[in-house]
CSV table of C-alpha atoms and ligand atoms in Angstrom, one decimal:
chain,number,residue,atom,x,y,z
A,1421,UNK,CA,-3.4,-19.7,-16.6
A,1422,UNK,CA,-2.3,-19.4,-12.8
A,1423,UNK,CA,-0.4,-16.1,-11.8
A,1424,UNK,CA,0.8,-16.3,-8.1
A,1425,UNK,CA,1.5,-12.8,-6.8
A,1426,UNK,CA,4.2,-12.9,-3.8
A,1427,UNK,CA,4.8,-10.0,-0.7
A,1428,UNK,CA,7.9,-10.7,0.6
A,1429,UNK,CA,9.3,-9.3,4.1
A,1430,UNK,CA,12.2,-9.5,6.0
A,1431,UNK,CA,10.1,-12.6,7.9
A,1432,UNK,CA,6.9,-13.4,6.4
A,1433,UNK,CA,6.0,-14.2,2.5
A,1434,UNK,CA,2.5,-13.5,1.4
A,1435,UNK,CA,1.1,-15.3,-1.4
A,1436,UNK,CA,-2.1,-15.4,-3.4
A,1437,UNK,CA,-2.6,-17.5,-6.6
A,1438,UNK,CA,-4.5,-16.6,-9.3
A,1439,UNK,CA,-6.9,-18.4,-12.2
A,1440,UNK,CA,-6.3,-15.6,-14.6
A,1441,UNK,CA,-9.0,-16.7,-16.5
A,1442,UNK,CA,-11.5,-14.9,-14.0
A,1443,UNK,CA,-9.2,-13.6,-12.3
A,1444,UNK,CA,-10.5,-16.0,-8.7
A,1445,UNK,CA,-8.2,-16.3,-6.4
A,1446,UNK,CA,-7.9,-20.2,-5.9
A,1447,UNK,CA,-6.1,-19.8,-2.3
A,1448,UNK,CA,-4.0,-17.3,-0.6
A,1449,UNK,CA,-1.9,-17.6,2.8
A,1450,UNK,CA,1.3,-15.9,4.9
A,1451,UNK,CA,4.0,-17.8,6.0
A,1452,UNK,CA,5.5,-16.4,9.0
A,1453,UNK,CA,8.0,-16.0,11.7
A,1454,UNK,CA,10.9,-17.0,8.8
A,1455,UNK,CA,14.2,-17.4,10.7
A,1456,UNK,CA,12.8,-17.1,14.0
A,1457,UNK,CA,11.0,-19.6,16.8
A,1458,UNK,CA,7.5,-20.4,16.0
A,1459,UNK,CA,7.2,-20.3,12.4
A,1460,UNK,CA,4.3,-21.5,10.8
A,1461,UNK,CA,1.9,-21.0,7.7
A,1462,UNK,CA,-1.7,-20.2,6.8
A,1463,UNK,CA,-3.2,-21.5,3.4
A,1464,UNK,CA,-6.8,-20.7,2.4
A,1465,UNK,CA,-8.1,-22.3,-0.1
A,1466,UNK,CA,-11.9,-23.3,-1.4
A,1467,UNK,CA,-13.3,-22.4,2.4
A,1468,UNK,CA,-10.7,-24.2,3.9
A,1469,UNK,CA,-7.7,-23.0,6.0
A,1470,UNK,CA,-4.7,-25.0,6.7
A,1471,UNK,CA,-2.6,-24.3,9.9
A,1472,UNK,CA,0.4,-25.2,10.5
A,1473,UNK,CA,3.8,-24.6,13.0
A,1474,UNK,CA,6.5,-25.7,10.7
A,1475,UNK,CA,10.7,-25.0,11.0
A,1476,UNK,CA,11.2,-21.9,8.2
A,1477,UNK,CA,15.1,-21.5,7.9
A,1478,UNK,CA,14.7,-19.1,4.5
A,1479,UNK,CA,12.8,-18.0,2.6
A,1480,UNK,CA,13.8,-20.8,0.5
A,1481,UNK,CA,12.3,-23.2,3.4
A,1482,UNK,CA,8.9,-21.4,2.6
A,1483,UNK,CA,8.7,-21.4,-1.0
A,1484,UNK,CA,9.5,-24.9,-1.0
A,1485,UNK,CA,7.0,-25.8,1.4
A,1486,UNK,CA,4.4,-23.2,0.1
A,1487,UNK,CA,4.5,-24.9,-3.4
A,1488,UNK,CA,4.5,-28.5,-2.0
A,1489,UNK,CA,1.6,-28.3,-0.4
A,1490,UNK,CA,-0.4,-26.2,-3.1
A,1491,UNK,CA,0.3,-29.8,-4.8
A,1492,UNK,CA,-0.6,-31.5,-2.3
A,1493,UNK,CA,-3.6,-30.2,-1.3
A,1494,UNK,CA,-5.0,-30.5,-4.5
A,1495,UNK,CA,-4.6,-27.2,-5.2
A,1496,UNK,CA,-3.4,-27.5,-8.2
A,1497,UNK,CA,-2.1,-30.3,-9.9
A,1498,UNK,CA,1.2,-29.7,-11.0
A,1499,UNK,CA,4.3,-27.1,-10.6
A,1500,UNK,CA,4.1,-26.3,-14.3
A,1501,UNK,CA,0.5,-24.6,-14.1
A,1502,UNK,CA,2.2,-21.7,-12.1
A,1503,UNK,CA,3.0,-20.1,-15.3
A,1504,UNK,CA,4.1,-16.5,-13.9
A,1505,UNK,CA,5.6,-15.1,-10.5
A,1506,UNK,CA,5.0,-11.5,-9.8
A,1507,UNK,CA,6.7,-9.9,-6.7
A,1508,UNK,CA,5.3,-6.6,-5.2
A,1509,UNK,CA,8.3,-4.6,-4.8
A,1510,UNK,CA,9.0,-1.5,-2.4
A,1511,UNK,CA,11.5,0.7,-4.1
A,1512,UNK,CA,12.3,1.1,-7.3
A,1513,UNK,CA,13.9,4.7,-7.0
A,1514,UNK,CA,13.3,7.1,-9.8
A,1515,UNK,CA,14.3,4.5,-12.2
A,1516,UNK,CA,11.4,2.3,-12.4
A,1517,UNK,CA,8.0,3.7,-13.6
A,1518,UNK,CA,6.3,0.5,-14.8
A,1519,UNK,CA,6.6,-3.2,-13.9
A,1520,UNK,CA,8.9,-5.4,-15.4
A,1521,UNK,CA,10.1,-8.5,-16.1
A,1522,UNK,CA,13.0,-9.1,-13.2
A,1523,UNK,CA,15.9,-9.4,-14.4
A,1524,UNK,CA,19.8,-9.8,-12.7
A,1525,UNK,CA,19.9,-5.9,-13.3
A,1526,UNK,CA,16.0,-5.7,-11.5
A,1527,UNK,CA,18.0,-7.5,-8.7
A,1528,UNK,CA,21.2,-5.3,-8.6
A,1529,UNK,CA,18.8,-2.0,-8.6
A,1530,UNK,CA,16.4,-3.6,-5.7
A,1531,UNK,CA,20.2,-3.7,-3.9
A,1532,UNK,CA,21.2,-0.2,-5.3
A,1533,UNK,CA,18.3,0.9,-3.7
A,1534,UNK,CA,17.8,-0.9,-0.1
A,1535,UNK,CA,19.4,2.5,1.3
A,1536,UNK,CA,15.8,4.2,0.5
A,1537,UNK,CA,13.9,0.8,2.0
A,1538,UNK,CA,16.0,-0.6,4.3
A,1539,UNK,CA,13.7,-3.4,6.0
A,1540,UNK,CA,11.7,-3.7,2.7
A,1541,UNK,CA,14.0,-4.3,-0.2
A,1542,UNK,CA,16.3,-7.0,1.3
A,1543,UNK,CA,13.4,-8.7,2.0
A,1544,UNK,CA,12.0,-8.4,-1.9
A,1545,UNK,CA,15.0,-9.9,-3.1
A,1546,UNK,CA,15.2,-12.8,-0.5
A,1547,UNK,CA,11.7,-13.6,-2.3
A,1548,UNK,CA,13.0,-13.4,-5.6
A,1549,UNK,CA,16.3,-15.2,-5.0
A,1550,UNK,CA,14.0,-17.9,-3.1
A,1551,UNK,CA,11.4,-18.5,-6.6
A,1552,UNK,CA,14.5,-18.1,-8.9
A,1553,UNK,CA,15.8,-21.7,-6.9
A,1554,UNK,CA,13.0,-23.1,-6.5
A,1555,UNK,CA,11.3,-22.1,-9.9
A,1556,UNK,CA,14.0,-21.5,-12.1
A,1557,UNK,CA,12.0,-22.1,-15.7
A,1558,UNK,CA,9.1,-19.7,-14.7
A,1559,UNK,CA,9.2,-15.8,-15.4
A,1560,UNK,CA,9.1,-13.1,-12.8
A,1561,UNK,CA,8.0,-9.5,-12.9
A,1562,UNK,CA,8.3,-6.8,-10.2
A,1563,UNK,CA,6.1,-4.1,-9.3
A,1564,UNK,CA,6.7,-1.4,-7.8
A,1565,UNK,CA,5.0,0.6,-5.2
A,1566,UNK,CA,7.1,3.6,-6.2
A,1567,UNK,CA,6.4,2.9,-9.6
A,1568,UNK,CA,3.1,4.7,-10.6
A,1569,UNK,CA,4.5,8.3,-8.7
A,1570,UNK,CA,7.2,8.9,-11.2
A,1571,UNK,CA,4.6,10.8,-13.2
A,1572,UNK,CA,4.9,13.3,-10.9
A,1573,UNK,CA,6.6,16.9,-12.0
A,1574,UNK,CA,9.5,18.1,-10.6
A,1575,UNK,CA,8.0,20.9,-8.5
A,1576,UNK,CA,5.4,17.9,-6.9
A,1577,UNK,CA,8.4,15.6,-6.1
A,1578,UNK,CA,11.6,18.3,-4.8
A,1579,UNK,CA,11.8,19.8,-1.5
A,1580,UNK,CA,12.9,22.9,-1.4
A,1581,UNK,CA,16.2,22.0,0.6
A,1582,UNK,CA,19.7,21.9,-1.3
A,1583,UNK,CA,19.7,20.7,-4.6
A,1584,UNK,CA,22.8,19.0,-4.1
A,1585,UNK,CA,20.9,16.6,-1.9
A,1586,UNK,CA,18.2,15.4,-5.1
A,1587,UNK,CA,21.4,14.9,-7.1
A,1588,UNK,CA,24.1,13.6,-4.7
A,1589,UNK,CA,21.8,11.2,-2.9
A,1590,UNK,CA,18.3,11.0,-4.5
A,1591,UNK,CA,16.4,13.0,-1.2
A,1592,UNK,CA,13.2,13.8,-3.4
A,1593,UNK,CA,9.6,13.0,-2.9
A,1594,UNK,CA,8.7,9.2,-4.2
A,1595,UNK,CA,5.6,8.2,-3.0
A,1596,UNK,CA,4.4,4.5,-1.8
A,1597,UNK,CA,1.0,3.1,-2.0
A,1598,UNK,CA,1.4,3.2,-6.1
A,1599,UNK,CA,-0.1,-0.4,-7.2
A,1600,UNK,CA,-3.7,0.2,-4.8
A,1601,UNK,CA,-3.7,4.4,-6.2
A,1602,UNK,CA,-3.2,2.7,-9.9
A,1603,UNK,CA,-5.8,-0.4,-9.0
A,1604,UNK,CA,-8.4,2.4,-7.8
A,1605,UNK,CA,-7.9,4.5,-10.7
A,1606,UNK,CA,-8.2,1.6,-13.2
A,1607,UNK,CA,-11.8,0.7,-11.5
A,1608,UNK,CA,-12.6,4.7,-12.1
A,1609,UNK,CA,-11.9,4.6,-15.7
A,1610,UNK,CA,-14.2,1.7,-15.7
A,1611,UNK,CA,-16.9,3.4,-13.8
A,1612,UNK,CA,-16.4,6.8,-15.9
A,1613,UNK,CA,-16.0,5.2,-18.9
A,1614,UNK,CA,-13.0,7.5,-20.1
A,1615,UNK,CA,-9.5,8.6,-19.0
A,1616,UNK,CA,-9.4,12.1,-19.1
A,1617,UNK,CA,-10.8,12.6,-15.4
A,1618,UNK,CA,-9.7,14.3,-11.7
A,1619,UNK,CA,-9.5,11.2,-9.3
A,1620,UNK,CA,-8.9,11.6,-5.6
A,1621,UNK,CA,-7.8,8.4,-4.2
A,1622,UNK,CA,-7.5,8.0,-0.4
A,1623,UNK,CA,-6.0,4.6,0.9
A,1624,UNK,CA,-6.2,5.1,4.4
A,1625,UNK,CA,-5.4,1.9,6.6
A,1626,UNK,CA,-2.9,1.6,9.4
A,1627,UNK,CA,-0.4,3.1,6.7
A,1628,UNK,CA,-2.5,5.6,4.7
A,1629,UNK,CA,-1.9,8.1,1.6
A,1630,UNK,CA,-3.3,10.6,-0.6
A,1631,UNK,CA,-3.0,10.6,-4.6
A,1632,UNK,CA,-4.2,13.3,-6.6
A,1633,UNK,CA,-4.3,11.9,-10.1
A,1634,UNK,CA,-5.1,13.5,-13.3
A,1635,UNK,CA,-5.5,11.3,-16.9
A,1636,UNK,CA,-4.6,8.4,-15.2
A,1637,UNK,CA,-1.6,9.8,-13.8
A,1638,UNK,CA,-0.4,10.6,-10.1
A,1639,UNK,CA,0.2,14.7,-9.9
A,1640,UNK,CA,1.2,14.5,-6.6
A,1641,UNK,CA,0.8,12.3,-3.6
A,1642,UNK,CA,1.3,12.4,0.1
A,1643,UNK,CA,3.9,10.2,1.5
A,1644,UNK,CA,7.5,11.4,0.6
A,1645,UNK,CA,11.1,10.1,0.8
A,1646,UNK,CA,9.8,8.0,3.3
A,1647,UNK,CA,6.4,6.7,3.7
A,1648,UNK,CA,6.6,8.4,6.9
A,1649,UNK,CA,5.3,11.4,5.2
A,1650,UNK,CA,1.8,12.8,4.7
A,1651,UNK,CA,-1.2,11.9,6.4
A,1652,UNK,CA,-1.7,11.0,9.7
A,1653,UNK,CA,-2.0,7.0,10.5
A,1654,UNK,CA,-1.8,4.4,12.7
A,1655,UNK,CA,1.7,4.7,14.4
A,1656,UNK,CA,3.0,6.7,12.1
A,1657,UNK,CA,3.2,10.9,12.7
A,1658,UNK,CA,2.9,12.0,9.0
A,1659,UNK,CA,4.0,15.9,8.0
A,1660,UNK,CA,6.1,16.6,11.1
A,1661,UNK,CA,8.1,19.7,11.5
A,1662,UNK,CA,11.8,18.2,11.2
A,1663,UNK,CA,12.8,20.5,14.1
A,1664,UNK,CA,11.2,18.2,16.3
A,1665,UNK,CA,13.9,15.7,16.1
A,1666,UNK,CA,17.0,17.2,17.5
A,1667,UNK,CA,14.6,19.0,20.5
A,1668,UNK,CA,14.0,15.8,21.2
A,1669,UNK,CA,16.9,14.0,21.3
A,1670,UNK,CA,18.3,16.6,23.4
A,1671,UNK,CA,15.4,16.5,25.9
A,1672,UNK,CA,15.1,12.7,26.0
A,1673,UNK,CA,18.9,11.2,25.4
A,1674,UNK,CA,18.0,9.5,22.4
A,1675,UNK,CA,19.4,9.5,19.2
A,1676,UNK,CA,17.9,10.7,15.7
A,1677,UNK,CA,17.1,6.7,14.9
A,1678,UNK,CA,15.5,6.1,18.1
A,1679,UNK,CA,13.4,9.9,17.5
A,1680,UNK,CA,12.5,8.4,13.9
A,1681,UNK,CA,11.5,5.5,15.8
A,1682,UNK,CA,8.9,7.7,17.9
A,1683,UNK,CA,7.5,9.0,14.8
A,1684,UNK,CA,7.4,5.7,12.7
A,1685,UNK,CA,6.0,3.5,15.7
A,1686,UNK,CA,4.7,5.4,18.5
A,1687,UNK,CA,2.9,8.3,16.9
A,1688,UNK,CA,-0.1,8.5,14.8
A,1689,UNK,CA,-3.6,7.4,16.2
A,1690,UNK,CA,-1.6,5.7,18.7
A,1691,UNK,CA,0.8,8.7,19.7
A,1692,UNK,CA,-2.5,11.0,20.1
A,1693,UNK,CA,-4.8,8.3,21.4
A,1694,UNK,CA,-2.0,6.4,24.0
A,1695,UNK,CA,-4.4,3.6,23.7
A,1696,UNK,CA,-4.4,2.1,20.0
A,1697,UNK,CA,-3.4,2.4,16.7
A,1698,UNK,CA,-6.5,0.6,15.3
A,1699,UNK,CA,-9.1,2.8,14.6
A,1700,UNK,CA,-11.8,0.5,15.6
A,1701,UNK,CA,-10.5,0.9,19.3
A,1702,UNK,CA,-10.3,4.5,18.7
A,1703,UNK,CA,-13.8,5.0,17.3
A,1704,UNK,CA,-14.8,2.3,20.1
A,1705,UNK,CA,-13.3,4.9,22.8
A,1706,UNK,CA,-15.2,7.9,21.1
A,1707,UNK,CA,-18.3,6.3,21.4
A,1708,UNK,CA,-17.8,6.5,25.5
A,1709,UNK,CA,-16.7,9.9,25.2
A,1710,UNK,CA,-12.6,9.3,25.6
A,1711,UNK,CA,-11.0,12.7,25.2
A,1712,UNK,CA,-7.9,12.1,23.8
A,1713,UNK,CA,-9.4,9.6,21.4
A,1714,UNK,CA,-11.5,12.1,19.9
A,1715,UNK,CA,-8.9,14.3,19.5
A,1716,UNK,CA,-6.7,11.3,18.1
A,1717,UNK,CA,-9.9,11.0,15.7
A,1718,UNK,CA,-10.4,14.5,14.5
A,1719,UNK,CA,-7.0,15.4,14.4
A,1720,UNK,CA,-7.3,12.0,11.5
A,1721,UNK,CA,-9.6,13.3,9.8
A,1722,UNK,CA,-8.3,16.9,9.8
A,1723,UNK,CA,-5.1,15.3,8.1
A,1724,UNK,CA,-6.7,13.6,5.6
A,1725,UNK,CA,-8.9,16.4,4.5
A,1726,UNK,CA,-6.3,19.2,4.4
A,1727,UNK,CA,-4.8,16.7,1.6
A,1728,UNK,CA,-8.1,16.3,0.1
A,1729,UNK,CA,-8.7,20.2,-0.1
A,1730,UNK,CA,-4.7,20.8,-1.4
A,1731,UNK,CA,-5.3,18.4,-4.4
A,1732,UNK,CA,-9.1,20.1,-5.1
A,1733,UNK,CA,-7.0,23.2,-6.0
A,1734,UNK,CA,-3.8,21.4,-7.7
A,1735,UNK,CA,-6.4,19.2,-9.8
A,1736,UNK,CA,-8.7,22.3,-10.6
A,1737,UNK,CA,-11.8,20.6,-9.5
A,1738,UNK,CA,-12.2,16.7,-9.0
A,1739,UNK,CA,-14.5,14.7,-10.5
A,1740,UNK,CA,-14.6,11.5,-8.0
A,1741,UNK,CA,-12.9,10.7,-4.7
A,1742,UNK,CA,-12.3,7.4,-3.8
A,1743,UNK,CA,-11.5,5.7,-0.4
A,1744,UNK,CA,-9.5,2.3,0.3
A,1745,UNK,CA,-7.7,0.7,2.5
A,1746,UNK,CA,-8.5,-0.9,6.0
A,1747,UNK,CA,-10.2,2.1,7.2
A,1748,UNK,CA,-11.5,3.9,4.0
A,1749,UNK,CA,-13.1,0.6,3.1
A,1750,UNK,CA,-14.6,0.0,6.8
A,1751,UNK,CA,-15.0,2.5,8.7
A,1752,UNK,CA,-18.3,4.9,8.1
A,1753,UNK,CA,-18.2,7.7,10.4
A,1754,UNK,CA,-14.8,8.6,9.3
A,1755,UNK,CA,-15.6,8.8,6.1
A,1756,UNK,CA,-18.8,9.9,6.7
A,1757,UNK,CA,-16.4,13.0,8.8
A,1758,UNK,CA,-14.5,13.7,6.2
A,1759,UNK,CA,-17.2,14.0,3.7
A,1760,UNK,CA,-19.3,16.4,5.7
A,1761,UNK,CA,-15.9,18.6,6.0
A,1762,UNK,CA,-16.2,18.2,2.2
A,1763,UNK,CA,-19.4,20.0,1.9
A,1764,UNK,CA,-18.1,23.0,0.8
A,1765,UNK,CA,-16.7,21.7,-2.7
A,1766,UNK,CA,-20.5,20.3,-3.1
A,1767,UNK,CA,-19.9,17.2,-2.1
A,1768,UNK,CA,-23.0,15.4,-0.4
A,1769,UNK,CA,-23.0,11.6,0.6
A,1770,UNK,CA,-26.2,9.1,1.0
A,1771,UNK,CA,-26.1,8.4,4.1
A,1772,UNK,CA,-27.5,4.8,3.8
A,1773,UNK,CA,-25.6,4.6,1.2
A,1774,UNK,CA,-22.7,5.6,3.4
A,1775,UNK,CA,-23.5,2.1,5.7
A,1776,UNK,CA,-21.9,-0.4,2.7
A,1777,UNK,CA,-18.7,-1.9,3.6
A,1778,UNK,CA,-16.5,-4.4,2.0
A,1779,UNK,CA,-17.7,-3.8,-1.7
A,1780,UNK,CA,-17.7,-1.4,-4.2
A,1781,UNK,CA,-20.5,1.0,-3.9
A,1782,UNK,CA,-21.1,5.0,-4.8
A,1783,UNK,CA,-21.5,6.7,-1.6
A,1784,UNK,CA,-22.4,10.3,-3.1
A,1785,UNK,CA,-25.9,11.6,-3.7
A,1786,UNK,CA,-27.2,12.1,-7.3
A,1787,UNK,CA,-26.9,15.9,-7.0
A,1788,UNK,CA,-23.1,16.2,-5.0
A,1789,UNK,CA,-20.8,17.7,-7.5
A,1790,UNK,CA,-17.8,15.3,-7.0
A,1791,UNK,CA,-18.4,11.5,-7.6
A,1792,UNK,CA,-17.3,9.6,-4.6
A,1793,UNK,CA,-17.0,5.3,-4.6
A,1794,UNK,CA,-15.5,3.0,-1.8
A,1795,UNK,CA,-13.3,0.8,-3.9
A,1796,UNK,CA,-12.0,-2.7,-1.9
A,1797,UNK,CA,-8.4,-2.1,-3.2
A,1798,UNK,CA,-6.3,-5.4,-4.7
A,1799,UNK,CA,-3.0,-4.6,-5.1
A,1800,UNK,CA,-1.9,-8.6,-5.3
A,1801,UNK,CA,-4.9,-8.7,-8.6
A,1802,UNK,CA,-3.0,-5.7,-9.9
A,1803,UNK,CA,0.3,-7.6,-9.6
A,1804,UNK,CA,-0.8,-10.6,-11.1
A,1805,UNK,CA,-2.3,-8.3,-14.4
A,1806,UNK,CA,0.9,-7.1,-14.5
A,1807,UNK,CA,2.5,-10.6,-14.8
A,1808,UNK,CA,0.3,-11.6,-16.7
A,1809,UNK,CA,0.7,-8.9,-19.0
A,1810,UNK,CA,4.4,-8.6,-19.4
A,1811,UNK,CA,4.9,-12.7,-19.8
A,1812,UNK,CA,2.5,-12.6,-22.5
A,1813,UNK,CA,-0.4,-14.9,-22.9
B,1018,ADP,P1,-2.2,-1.9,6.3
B,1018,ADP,O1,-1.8,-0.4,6.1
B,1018,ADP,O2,-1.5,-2.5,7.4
B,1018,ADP,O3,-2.3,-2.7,5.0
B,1018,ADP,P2,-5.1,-2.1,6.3
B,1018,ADP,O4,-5.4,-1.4,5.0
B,1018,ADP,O5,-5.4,-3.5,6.4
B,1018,ADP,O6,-3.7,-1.8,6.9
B,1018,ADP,O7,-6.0,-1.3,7.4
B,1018,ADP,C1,-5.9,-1.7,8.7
B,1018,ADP,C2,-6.6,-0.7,9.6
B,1018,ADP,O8,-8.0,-0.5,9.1
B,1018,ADP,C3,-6.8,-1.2,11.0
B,1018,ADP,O9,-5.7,-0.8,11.8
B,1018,ADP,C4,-8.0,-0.4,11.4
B,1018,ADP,O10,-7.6,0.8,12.0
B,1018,ADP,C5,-8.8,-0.1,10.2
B,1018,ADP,N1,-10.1,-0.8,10.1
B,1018,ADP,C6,-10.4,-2.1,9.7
B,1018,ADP,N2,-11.7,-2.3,9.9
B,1018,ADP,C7,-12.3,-1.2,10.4
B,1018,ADP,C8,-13.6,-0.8,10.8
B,1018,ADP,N3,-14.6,-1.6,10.6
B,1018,ADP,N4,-13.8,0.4,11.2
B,1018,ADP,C9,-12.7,1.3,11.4
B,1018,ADP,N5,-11.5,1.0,11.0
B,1018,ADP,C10,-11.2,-0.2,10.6
């Protein structure tokens, strides 16, 4: 049975289809530039990788073409072995906690909502609107990012500003990042063997948060309203004072937008750094001694620790921590940094063991006292599980 699982933006669709059977993905790709000059699309598929520019209108343009050519290329044989469409969706409020079947009410809410994810769920429903035209016979489920923080208690997800705002216009804590933190804790019930465990799980890319989950279930997690929040990344500022804003605009002449701008797109690694957001160029730069990039560095892992240590304590003890994402999957001397920073909860890492990238692998030593993996994260897997589990077999 083949499950595609579909990332829509506001100008590019993602796509990967899926044999279900093994789960293989039988080709993946990104269409790109939608509505604009230049667009094109990439399909991979068996080793190969089409190219092509190519006039993208709408969405519709590129679901149209994107399923054409899986026919012809051989892909697959016919329309009707796509037997499930599942769409990764941004925002689902406090009202969504699972993944469901989309639905014209899934639609209306993804709408209701766009005033949380502005750029994001517009886009989620161009892709949906886009498959219902093109694929009107075939069932669709969303999942959430949102979806697996609604666990949380209300003390993890308030701030402690008015409660008028939580009720009058939904300001409250509700967390991004929720398909990889539930992917990484499905692999660690496989690995433990049981559910009842403390997991840890850091996906830290160019975006990047911090789960602390207990029984399978998020406790508390760092990004916020907004996924602004939390952790340190790549241009983004995380935990700002909000006191920063309005100095700001009044020293610079901007506006709060333009401000939110700074923080979203011009802080982070690259705000500290002024060179790059990536952290290979960063960790490239510490290598020849760059000042402000070992700052930009330390100050990285510093934020991602001071998580680590706050959800120690709110768990009681952890058994594992986990690291995905672009940079927890890649990059060793960060982790290897944030380990050693970790020694005082007893936990020791092999250092060899520390060199594996790209696959899972346990990176702890026999005697550290908290289990710690990488874990390659899948989020478009988890979506197609999902679809594959809510349109039946
Ligand atoms: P996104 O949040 O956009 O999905 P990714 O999870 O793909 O991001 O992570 C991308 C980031 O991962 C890059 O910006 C880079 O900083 C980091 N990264 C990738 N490979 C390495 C590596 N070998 N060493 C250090 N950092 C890496």
């Amino acid at each position: 049975m083949k499950i595609i699982s579909i990332n829509t933006g506001s100008s590019s669709l993602k796509f990967s289809l899926f044999e279900m059977n093994d789960e293989s993905v039988i080709a993946s790709g990104l269409f790109e530039r939608i509505g604009m000059e230049g667009s094109c699309y990439t399909i991979k598929f068996k080793g190969e990788k089409v190219f092509q520019e190519v006039e993208l209108y709408t969405h519709t343009d590129a679901v149209k073409i994107l399923l054409d050519r899986l026919v012809d290329l051989n892909i697959i044989h016919s329309l009707n072995e796509i037997r499930g469409v599942g769409h990764r969706l941004v925002h689902g409020g406090s009202k969504y906690s699972t993944s469901v079947l989309i639905t014209d009410t899934v639609i209306h809410d993804l709408e209701e909502f766009s005033d949380f994810a502005p750029l994001h769920n517009p886009a989620n429903v161009l892709g949906i609107q886009a498959f219902r035209e093109v694929l009107p016979d075939v069932l669709m489920v969303g999942v959430f990012d949102t979806a697996f923080h609604q666990t949380m208690k209300k003390e993890a997800y308030l701030y402690p500003v008015p409660y008028d705002w939580y009720k009058k216009y939904g300001v409250r804590k509700y967390g991004f990042h929720g398909t990889s933190h539930r992917y990484i804790t499905n692999c660690a019930q496989k690995i433990l063997g049981r559910d009842d465990f403390r997991l840890i799980s850091c996906h830290i890319g160019n975006g990047g948060s911090i789960c602390a989950i207990r029984d399978m279930k998020c406790v508390d997690t760092s990004m916020g309203f907004t996924p602004l929040a939390g952790i340190m990344m790549g241009t983004r500022s995380g935990d700002v004072d909000p006191s920063i804003i309005p100095y700001v605009m009044e020293k610079e002449g901007k506006n709060a937008s333009e401000v939110l701008d700074d923080l979203n797109k011009k802080s982070g690694l690259l705000g500290l750094s002024g060179c790059s957001n990536d952290m290979r160029d960063i960790l490239a730069q510490v290598d020849v001694q760059n000042e402000q990039c070992i700052l930009a560095k330390d100050k990285y892992v510093r934020s991602v620790v001071n998580y680590i240590a706050q959800y120690y304590v709110l768990l009681g003890g952890v058994d594992m921590i986990c690291f995905t994402a672009g940079v927890g999957e890649n990059s060793i001397s960060v982790r290897r940094e944030i380990c050693e920073k970790l020694a005082c909860l007893g936990v020791k890492i092999d250092l060899d063991l520390n060199h594996k990238c790209g696959e899972m692998v346990k990176i702890s030593t026999d005697n550290s006292s908290i289990l710690v993996y990488v874990i390659p994260t899948d989020e478009e897997l988890m979506i197609a599980r999902d679809t594959l589990q809510l349109i039946g077999r």
